Amino acid sequence: MSDGTVAPAALVARASRRGVGSLALTDHDDTGGLAEAAEAAREHGIRFINGVEISVTWQGETIHVVGLGIDPADAALQAGLAATRSGRIERAQRMSAVFDSLGIEGTFEGATRLAGNPRMISRTHYARYLCDQGHVKSTKDAFRRWLGSGRPCNVAQEWARLDDAVHWINGSGGVAVIAHPGRYALDRPQMRALLSEFRDLGGAAIEVVTGSHQPQHFSLFAKYAVEFGFAASCGSDFHSPGESRDLGGLPPIPAICEPVWQRLPAD
Ligand code: AMP
Ligand code: MN
């Protein structure tokens, strides 16, 4: 429902083929795919976990906070997600103005066409459009040149506040998880400040093993998890075949960690 290319039921079928036994669907700022995925998971005999990945601005940095075991019917959560989504179209227009100024035209229409859900237009749709048009060889290149952190078309955007995101997740019965901590441009003192503030707010876990971590991050964040008393999560960060690591392809979380799925109520 956000920036993946595989529909929820097809995603669950793919996970099943690849030997996945438990799966959370975690669209950015949107829960519209959960009912379809849950139904497919029942058919395939997979344990399904309702999820979402909330875009947060913390000290000027974009941080993603995953909610696992959330209740998508919770009104405060839905109001929060709607508010978080609401700036995306205007942000896309500002991104396209920068592309225009660089002589790369048609990006707003192109990216909107690729976003099945225009309210969820994201940098990923821009990356795919630039790739389709031959401006770059891969979506990764598009992030490296234009869309990634510190690059010209990654315009400033104020997402949700960290305390709000944690409260929406916890308030709906979920567990809050810092997504891919190894991806943020934070030095050690800043990372420690983020983790301790997150814990004080009621955050319960961090992603240790994820498709968007380098292998050296697995042991580093396993140690942080133990030190801060966080459970550990594992996420493919799968978006599209060929674009990201596939479902069910990650190593297990390190043995020193407590798996986050043990903290979630059984269905
Ligand atoms: P947005 O919410 O519009 O800022 O877009 C976030 C999406 O961009 C996420 O799905 C990420 O997977 C993707 N993304 C962010 N940085 C990179 C990167 N350096 N390389 C590839 N994808 C990225
Ligand atoms: Mn994404």
mmCIF file of C-alpha atoms and ligand atoms in Angstrom:
data_model
loop_
_atom_site.group_PDB
_atom_site.id
_atom_site.type_symbol
_atom_site.label_atom_id
_atom_site.label_comp_id
_atom_site.label_asym_id
_atom_site.label_seq_id
_atom_site.Cartn_x
_atom_site.Cartn_y
_atom_site.Cartn_z
ATOM 1 C CA MET A 1 0.000 0.000 0.000
ATOM 2 C CA SER A 2 3.050 2.325 0.083
ATOM 3 C CA ASP A 3 6.199 1.734 -1.954
ATOM 4 C CA GLY A 4 6.302 -2.016 -2.544
ATOM 5 C CA THR A 5 5.422 -3.482 -5.934
ATOM 6 C CA VAL A 6 3.882 -6.792 -4.797
ATOM 7 C CA ALA A 7 0.234 -6.777 -3.669
ATOM 8 C CA PRO A 8 -0.403 -8.042 -0.103
ATOM 9 C CA ALA A 9 -1.826 -11.483 -0.969
ATOM 10 C CA ALA A 10 0.903 -12.120 -3.557
ATOM 11 C CA LEU A 11 3.500 -11.024 -1.019
ATOM 12 C CA VAL A 12 2.234 -13.583 1.492
ATOM 13 C CA ALA A 13 2.251 -16.302 -1.194
ATOM 14 C CA ARG A 14 5.847 -15.379 -2.018
ATOM 15 C CA ALA A 15 6.800 -15.546 1.674
ATOM 16 C CA SER A 16 5.174 -18.965 1.975
ATOM 17 C CA ARG A 17 7.104 -20.287 -1.058
ATOM 18 C CA ARG A 18 10.303 -19.008 0.523
ATOM 19 C CA GLY A 19 9.727 -20.843 3.813
ATOM 20 C CA VAL A 20 8.658 -17.905 5.986
ATOM 21 C CA GLY A 21 6.725 -19.025 9.078
ATOM 22 C CA SER A 22 5.934 -15.597 10.627
ATOM 23 C CA LEU A 23 5.422 -12.394 8.705
ATOM 24 C CA ALA A 24 4.629 -8.766 9.469
ATOM 25 C CA LEU A 25 3.449 -6.434 6.708
ATOM 26 C CA THR A 26 4.800 -2.962 7.537
ATOM 27 C CA ASP A 27 3.778 -0.398 4.933
ATOM 28 C CA HIS A 28 4.989 3.157 5.455
ATOM 29 C CA ASP A 29 2.349 5.245 7.295
ATOM 30 C CA ASP A 30 -0.560 3.078 6.038
ATOM 31 C CA THR A 31 -2.358 -0.061 7.198
ATOM 32 C CA GLY A 32 -4.584 -0.563 4.139
ATOM 33 C CA GLY A 33 -2.950 -3.874 3.158
ATOM 34 C CA LEU A 34 -3.296 -5.710 6.468
ATOM 35 C CA ALA A 35 -6.724 -7.316 6.002
ATOM 36 C CA GLU A 36 -5.801 -8.810 2.615
ATOM 37 C CA ALA A 37 -2.442 -10.049 3.910
ATOM 38 C CA ALA A 38 -3.974 -11.558 7.058
ATOM 39 C CA GLU A 39 -6.529 -13.484 5.003
ATOM 40 C CA ALA A 40 -3.808 -14.815 2.680
ATOM 41 C CA ALA A 41 -1.651 -15.784 5.681
ATOM 42 C CA ARG A 42 -4.548 -17.839 7.101
ATOM 43 C CA GLU A 43 -4.779 -19.718 3.793
ATOM 44 C CA HIS A 44 -1.035 -20.384 3.741
ATOM 45 C CA GLY A 45 -0.738 -21.291 7.443
ATOM 46 C CA ILE A 46 1.674 -18.436 8.198
ATOM 47 C CA ARG A 47 1.624 -16.543 11.495
ATOM 48 C CA PHE A 48 0.652 -12.982 10.555
ATOM 49 C CA ILE A 49 1.534 -9.860 12.553
ATOM 50 C CA ASN A 50 -0.221 -6.548 11.864
ATOM 51 C CA GLY A 51 2.440 -3.902 11.258
ATOM 52 C CA VAL A 52 3.195 -0.388 10.096
ATOM 53 C CA GLU A 53 6.378 1.697 9.649
ATOM 54 C CA ILE A 54 5.913 5.285 10.809
ATOM 55 C CA SER A 55 8.057 8.105 9.384
ATOM 56 C CA VAL A 56 9.437 10.215 12.244
ATOM 57 C CA THR A 57 11.616 13.318 12.443
ATOM 58 C CA TRP A 58 13.945 13.198 15.446
ATOM 59 C CA GLN A 59 16.508 15.987 15.911
ATOM 60 C CA GLY A 60 16.277 16.796 12.217
ATOM 61 C CA GLU A 61 16.911 13.197 11.129
ATOM 62 C CA THR A 62 14.325 10.899 9.523
ATOM 63 C CA ILE A 63 13.871 7.780 11.658
ATOM 64 C CA HIS A 64 11.465 4.922 10.943
ATOM 65 C CA VAL A 65 9.533 3.368 13.827
ATOM 66 C CA VAL A 66 7.886 0.020 13.155
ATOM 67 C CA GLY A 67 4.780 -0.953 15.094
ATOM 68 C CA LEU A 68 4.185 -4.714 15.465
ATOM 69 C CA GLY A 69 0.969 -6.233 16.759
ATOM 70 C CA ILE A 70 -0.910 -2.958 16.317
ATOM 71 C CA ASP A 71 -4.686 -2.746 16.056
ATOM 72 C CA PRO A 72 -5.445 -1.119 12.669
ATOM 73 C CA ALA A 73 -8.935 -0.201 13.917
ATOM 74 C CA ASP A 74 -7.507 2.085 16.610
ATOM 75 C CA ALA A 75 -8.762 5.638 15.981
ATOM 76 C CA ALA A 76 -5.779 7.517 17.430
ATOM 77 C CA LEU A 77 -3.361 5.411 15.387
ATOM 78 C CA GLN A 78 -5.328 6.024 12.182
ATOM 79 C CA ALA A 79 -5.565 9.768 12.831
ATOM 80 C CA GLY A 80 -1.820 9.872 13.433
ATOM 81 C CA LEU A 81 -1.052 7.954 10.235
ATOM 82 C CA ALA A 82 -3.364 10.209 8.208
ATOM 83 C CA ALA A 83 -1.576 13.290 9.551
ATOM 84 C CA THR A 84 1.815 11.739 8.768
ATOM 85 C CA ARG A 85 0.764 10.935 5.176
ATOM 86 C CA SER A 86 -0.823 14.301 4.557
ATOM 87 C CA GLY A 87 2.318 16.195 3.503
ATOM 88 C CA ARG A 88 3.527 13.669 0.925
ATOM 89 C CA ILE A 89 2.015 15.178 -2.232
ATOM 90 C CA GLU A 90 3.243 18.680 -1.432
ATOM 91 C CA ARG A 91 6.689 17.263 -0.590
ATOM 92 C CA ALA A 92 6.725 15.434 -3.937
ATOM 93 C CA GLN A 93 5.970 18.726 -5.692
ATOM 94 C CA ARG A 94 8.953 20.305 -3.934
ATOM 95 C CA MET A 95 11.156 17.361 -4.958
ATOM 96 C CA SER A 96 10.005 17.719 -8.557
ATOM 97 C CA ALA A 97 10.789 21.447 -8.532
ATOM 98 C CA VAL A 98 14.404 20.518 -7.722
ATOM 99 C CA PHE A 99 14.458 17.893 -10.488
ATOM 100 C CA ASP A 100 13.054 20.504 -12.923
ATOM 101 C CA SER A 101 15.824 22.921 -11.932
ATOM 102 C CA LEU A 102 18.343 20.169 -12.766
ATOM 103 C CA GLY A 103 16.740 19.731 -16.188
ATOM 104 C CA ILE A 104 15.036 16.414 -15.340
ATOM 105 C CA GLU A 105 11.405 16.948 -16.192
ATOM 106 C CA GLY A 106 8.166 15.056 -15.742
ATOM 107 C CA THR A 107 9.124 13.492 -12.422
ATOM 108 C CA PHE A 108 5.936 14.413 -10.552
ATOM 109 C CA GLU A 109 3.636 12.871 -13.168
ATOM 110 C CA GLY A 110 5.994 9.911 -13.639
ATOM 111 C CA ALA A 111 6.340 9.089 -9.950
ATOM 112 C CA THR A 112 2.609 9.619 -9.337
ATOM 113 C CA ARG A 113 1.820 7.136 -12.109
ATOM 114 C CA LEU A 114 4.050 4.540 -10.410
ATOM 115 C CA ALA A 115 2.506 5.135 -6.987
ATOM 116 C CA GLY A 116 -0.617 3.000 -6.951
ATOM 117 C CA ASN A 117 -1.740 5.002 -3.919
ATOM 118 C CA PRO A 118 -0.953 8.674 -4.737
ATOM 119 C CA ARG A 119 -1.260 9.715 -1.068
ATOM 120 C CA MET A 120 1.753 7.485 -0.431
ATOM 121 C CA ILE A 121 4.025 8.893 -3.127
ATOM 122 C CA SER A 122 7.589 8.292 -1.931
ATOM 123 C CA ARG A 123 11.214 8.659 -2.929
ATOM 124 C CA THR A 124 11.120 5.031 -4.066
ATOM 125 C CA HIS A 125 8.640 5.934 -6.831
ATOM 126 C CA TYR A 126 10.961 8.709 -7.968
ATOM 127 C CA ALA A 127 13.885 6.261 -7.992
ATOM 128 C CA ARG A 128 11.903 3.801 -10.142
ATOM 129 C CA TYR A 129 10.815 6.537 -12.544
ATOM 130 C CA LEU A 130 14.417 7.754 -12.982
ATOM 131 C CA CYS A 131 15.491 4.172 -13.601
ATOM 132 C CA ASP A 132 12.695 3.539 -16.155
ATOM 133 C CA GLN A 133 13.671 6.720 -17.991
ATOM 134 C CA GLY A 134 17.328 5.678 -18.178
ATOM 135 C CA HIS A 135 18.623 8.511 -15.981
ATOM 136 C CA VAL A 136 20.238 5.924 -13.670
ATOM 137 C CA LYS A 137 21.082 2.210 -13.900
ATOM 138 C CA SER A 138 19.408 1.207 -10.630
ATOM 139 C CA THR A 139 17.163 2.617 -7.934
ATOM 140 C CA LYS A 140 20.199 2.502 -5.608
ATOM 141 C CA ASP A 141 21.997 4.856 -8.020
ATOM 142 C CA ALA A 142 19.036 7.235 -7.901
ATOM 143 C CA PHE A 143 19.352 7.413 -4.103
ATOM 144 C CA ARG A 144 23.123 7.834 -4.358
ATOM 145 C CA ARG A 145 22.866 10.737 -6.806
ATOM 146 C CA TRP A 146 19.640 12.538 -5.983
ATOM 147 C CA LEU A 147 17.349 11.099 -3.357
ATOM 148 C CA GLY A 148 19.472 9.789 -0.482
ATOM 149 C CA SER A 149 20.406 11.584 2.693
ATOM 150 C CA GLY A 150 22.193 14.872 1.930
ATOM 151 C CA ARG A 151 21.443 14.678 -1.824
ATOM 152 C CA PRO A 152 19.776 17.600 -3.647
ATOM 153 C CA CYS A 153 16.276 16.158 -4.182
ATOM 154 C CA ASN A 154 15.857 14.840 -0.646
ATOM 155 C CA VAL A 155 13.966 17.957 0.446
ATOM 156 C CA ALA A 156 13.353 18.683 4.130
ATOM 157 C CA GLN A 157 10.175 17.178 5.520
ATOM 158 C CA GLU A 158 8.737 17.263 9.042
ATOM 159 C CA TRP A 159 7.305 13.789 9.773
ATOM 160 C CA ALA A 160 5.646 12.586 12.999
ATOM 161 C CA ARG A 161 7.243 13.210 16.405
ATOM 162 C CA LEU A 162 8.959 10.252 18.063
ATOM 163 C CA ASP A 163 6.819 10.468 21.200
ATOM 164 C CA ASP A 164 3.606 10.564 19.151
ATOM 165 C CA ALA A 165 4.612 7.575 17.017
ATOM 166 C CA VAL A 166 5.475 5.464 20.081
ATOM 167 C CA HIS A 167 2.224 6.438 21.795
ATOM 168 C CA TRP A 168 0.074 5.654 18.732
ATOM 169 C CA ILE A 169 1.703 2.212 18.493
ATOM 170 C CA ASN A 170 1.587 1.388 22.210
ATOM 171 C CA GLY A 171 -1.920 2.836 22.520
ATOM 172 C CA SER A 172 -3.193 0.405 19.914
ATOM 173 C CA GLY A 173 -1.675 -2.590 21.726
ATOM 174 C CA GLY A 174 1.474 -2.821 19.608
ATOM 175 C CA VAL A 175 5.204 -2.954 20.260
ATOM 176 C CA ALA A 176 7.381 -0.070 18.967
ATOM 177 C CA VAL A 177 10.603 -0.968 17.166
ATOM 178 C CA ILE A 178 13.365 1.304 15.780
ATOM 179 C CA ALA A 179 13.765 0.215 12.141
ATOM 180 C CA HIS A 180 17.229 -0.319 10.584
ATOM 181 C CA PRO A 181 19.190 1.782 13.135
ATOM 182 C CA GLY A 182 22.384 1.193 11.155
ATOM 183 C CA ARG A 183 21.076 3.338 8.312
ATOM 184 C CA TYR A 184 20.882 6.654 10.152
ATOM 185 C CA ALA A 185 23.566 9.320 9.975
ATOM 186 C CA LEU A 186 23.962 9.398 13.775
ATOM 187 C CA ASP A 187 27.264 9.214 15.633
ATOM 188 C CA ARG A 188 27.558 7.056 18.754
ATOM 189 C CA PRO A 189 26.431 9.689 21.290
ATOM 190 C CA GLN A 190 23.446 10.572 19.077
ATOM 191 C CA MET A 191 22.544 6.881 18.646
ATOM 192 C CA ARG A 192 22.684 6.391 22.416
ATOM 193 C CA ALA A 193 20.525 9.492 22.916
ATOM 194 C CA LEU A 194 17.954 8.159 20.426
ATOM 195 C CA LEU A 195 17.855 4.715 22.033
ATOM 196 C CA SER A 196 17.530 5.997 25.581
ATOM 197 C CA GLU A 197 14.831 8.541 24.659
ATOM 198 C CA PHE A 198 12.975 5.829 22.724
ATOM 199 C CA ARG A 199 13.168 3.474 25.727
ATOM 200 C CA ASP A 200 11.959 6.206 28.105
ATOM 201 C CA LEU A 201 8.963 6.827 25.812
ATOM 202 C CA GLY A 202 7.978 3.142 25.924
ATOM 203 C CA GLY A 203 9.837 1.779 22.895
ATOM 204 C CA ALA A 204 10.524 -1.938 23.289
ATOM 205 C CA ALA A 205 12.706 -3.229 20.464
ATOM 206 C CA ILE A 206 15.172 -2.456 17.681
ATOM 207 C CA GLU A 207 15.796 -4.141 14.347
ATOM 208 C CA VAL A 208 19.073 -6.033 14.626
ATOM 209 C CA VAL A 209 19.043 -8.160 11.484
ATOM 210 C CA THR A 210 17.556 -6.444 8.449
ATOM 211 C CA GLY A 211 18.054 -6.359 4.715
ATOM 212 C CA SER A 212 19.110 -2.739 4.990
ATOM 213 C CA HIS A 213 21.949 -3.484 7.467
ATOM 214 C CA GLN A 214 25.503 -4.432 6.602
ATOM 215 C CA PRO A 215 26.612 -7.667 8.348
ATOM 216 C CA GLN A 216 28.760 -5.719 10.844
ATOM 217 C CA HIS A 217 25.585 -3.961 12.052
ATOM 218 C CA PHE A 218 24.077 -7.282 13.194
ATOM 219 C CA SER A 219 26.543 -7.741 16.072
ATOM 220 C CA LEU A 220 26.739 -4.002 16.852
ATOM 221 C CA PHE A 221 22.977 -3.616 17.300
ATOM 222 C CA ALA A 222 22.685 -6.979 19.086
ATOM 223 C CA LYS A 223 24.971 -5.441 21.742
ATOM 224 C CA TYR A 224 22.894 -2.248 21.875
ATOM 225 C CA ALA A 225 19.727 -4.344 22.271
ATOM 226 C CA VAL A 226 21.170 -6.236 25.229
ATOM 227 C CA GLU A 227 22.575 -3.078 26.838
ATOM 228 C CA PHE A 228 19.303 -1.125 26.558
ATOM 229 C CA GLY A 229 17.030 -4.078 27.354
ATOM 230 C CA PHE A 230 15.394 -4.044 23.919
ATOM 231 C CA ALA A 231 14.024 -7.120 22.200
ATOM 232 C CA ALA A 232 15.435 -7.706 18.712
ATOM 233 C CA SER A 233 13.527 -7.717 15.455
ATOM 234 C CA CYS A 234 14.377 -9.111 12.058
ATOM 235 C CA GLY A 235 13.024 -7.603 8.844
ATOM 236 C CA SER A 236 13.787 -8.202 5.181
ATOM 237 C CA ASP A 237 12.799 -4.615 4.219
ATOM 238 C CA PHE A 238 11.578 -6.304 1.037
ATOM 239 C CA HIS A 239 10.023 -3.888 -1.474
ATOM 240 C CA SER A 240 10.275 -5.505 -4.879
ATOM 241 C CA PRO A 241 11.931 -8.501 -6.547
ATOM 242 C CA GLY A 242 15.410 -7.580 -7.727
ATOM 243 C CA GLU A 243 15.353 -4.269 -5.869
ATOM 244 C CA SER A 244 15.845 -5.450 -2.313
ATOM 245 C CA ARG A 245 16.778 -8.553 -0.370
ATOM 246 C CA ASP A 246 14.086 -11.193 -0.718
ATOM 247 C CA LEU A 247 11.741 -12.505 1.968
ATOM 248 C CA GLY A 248 13.046 -15.170 4.319
ATOM 249 C CA GLY A 249 16.675 -14.729 3.250
ATOM 250 C CA LEU A 250 18.229 -13.271 6.385
ATOM 251 C CA PRO A 251 20.379 -15.040 8.999
ATOM 252 C CA PRO A 252 18.803 -15.618 12.446
ATOM 253 C CA ILE A 253 19.141 -12.900 15.079
ATOM 254 C CA PRO A 254 22.184 -13.378 17.357
ATOM 255 C CA ALA A 255 21.587 -15.801 20.262
ATOM 256 C CA ILE A 256 22.219 -13.092 22.894
ATOM 257 C CA CYS A 257 19.011 -11.303 21.773
ATOM 258 C CA GLU A 258 15.426 -11.837 22.855
ATOM 259 C CA PRO A 259 13.255 -12.129 19.694
ATOM 260 C CA VAL A 260 10.546 -9.440 19.570
ATOM 261 C CA TRP A 261 7.913 -11.927 18.364
ATOM 262 C CA GLN A 262 8.037 -13.604 21.783
ATOM 263 C CA ARG A 263 6.666 -10.353 23.247
ATOM 264 C CA LEU A 264 3.681 -10.287 20.891
ATOM 265 C CA PRO A 265 0.426 -11.929 21.919
ATOM 266 C CA ALA A 266 -0.284 -15.174 20.054
ATOM 267 C CA ASP A 267 -3.213 -14.920 17.596
HETATM 268 P P1 AMP B 1 10.171 8.205 1.794
HETATM 269 O O1 AMP B 1 9.257 7.678 2.850
HETATM 270 O O2 AMP B 1 9.454 8.798 0.635
HETATM 271 O O3 AMP B 1 11.235 9.117 2.332
HETATM 272 O O4 AMP B 1 10.920 6.964 1.166
HETATM 273 C C1 AMP B 1 11.497 6.008 1.975
HETATM 274 C C2 AMP B 1 11.885 4.831 1.118
HETATM 275 O O5 AMP B 1 13.116 5.098 0.454
HETATM 276 C C3 AMP B 1 12.089 3.593 1.951
HETATM 277 O O6 AMP B 1 11.241 2.585 1.450
HETATM 278 C C4 AMP B 1 13.505 3.167 1.740
HETATM 279 O O7 AMP B 1 13.571 1.789 1.545
HETATM 280 C C5 AMP B 1 13.944 3.926 0.521
HETATM 281 N N1 AMP B 1 15.317 4.381 0.687
HETATM 282 C C6 AMP B 1 15.778 5.333 1.505
HETATM 283 N N2 AMP B 1 17.128 5.485 1.371
HETATM 284 C C7 AMP B 1 17.512 4.587 0.436
HETATM 285 C C8 AMP B 1 18.771 4.233 -0.154
HETATM 286 N N3 AMP B 1 19.893 4.873 0.188
HETATM 287 N N4 AMP B 1 18.770 3.253 -1.096
HETATM 288 C C9 AMP B 1 17.626 2.626 -1.456
HETATM 289 N N5 AMP B 1 16.410 2.911 -0.929
HETATM 290 C C10 AMP B 1 16.359 3.866 0.001
HETATM 291 MN MN MN B 2 9.882 1.476 2.046
#
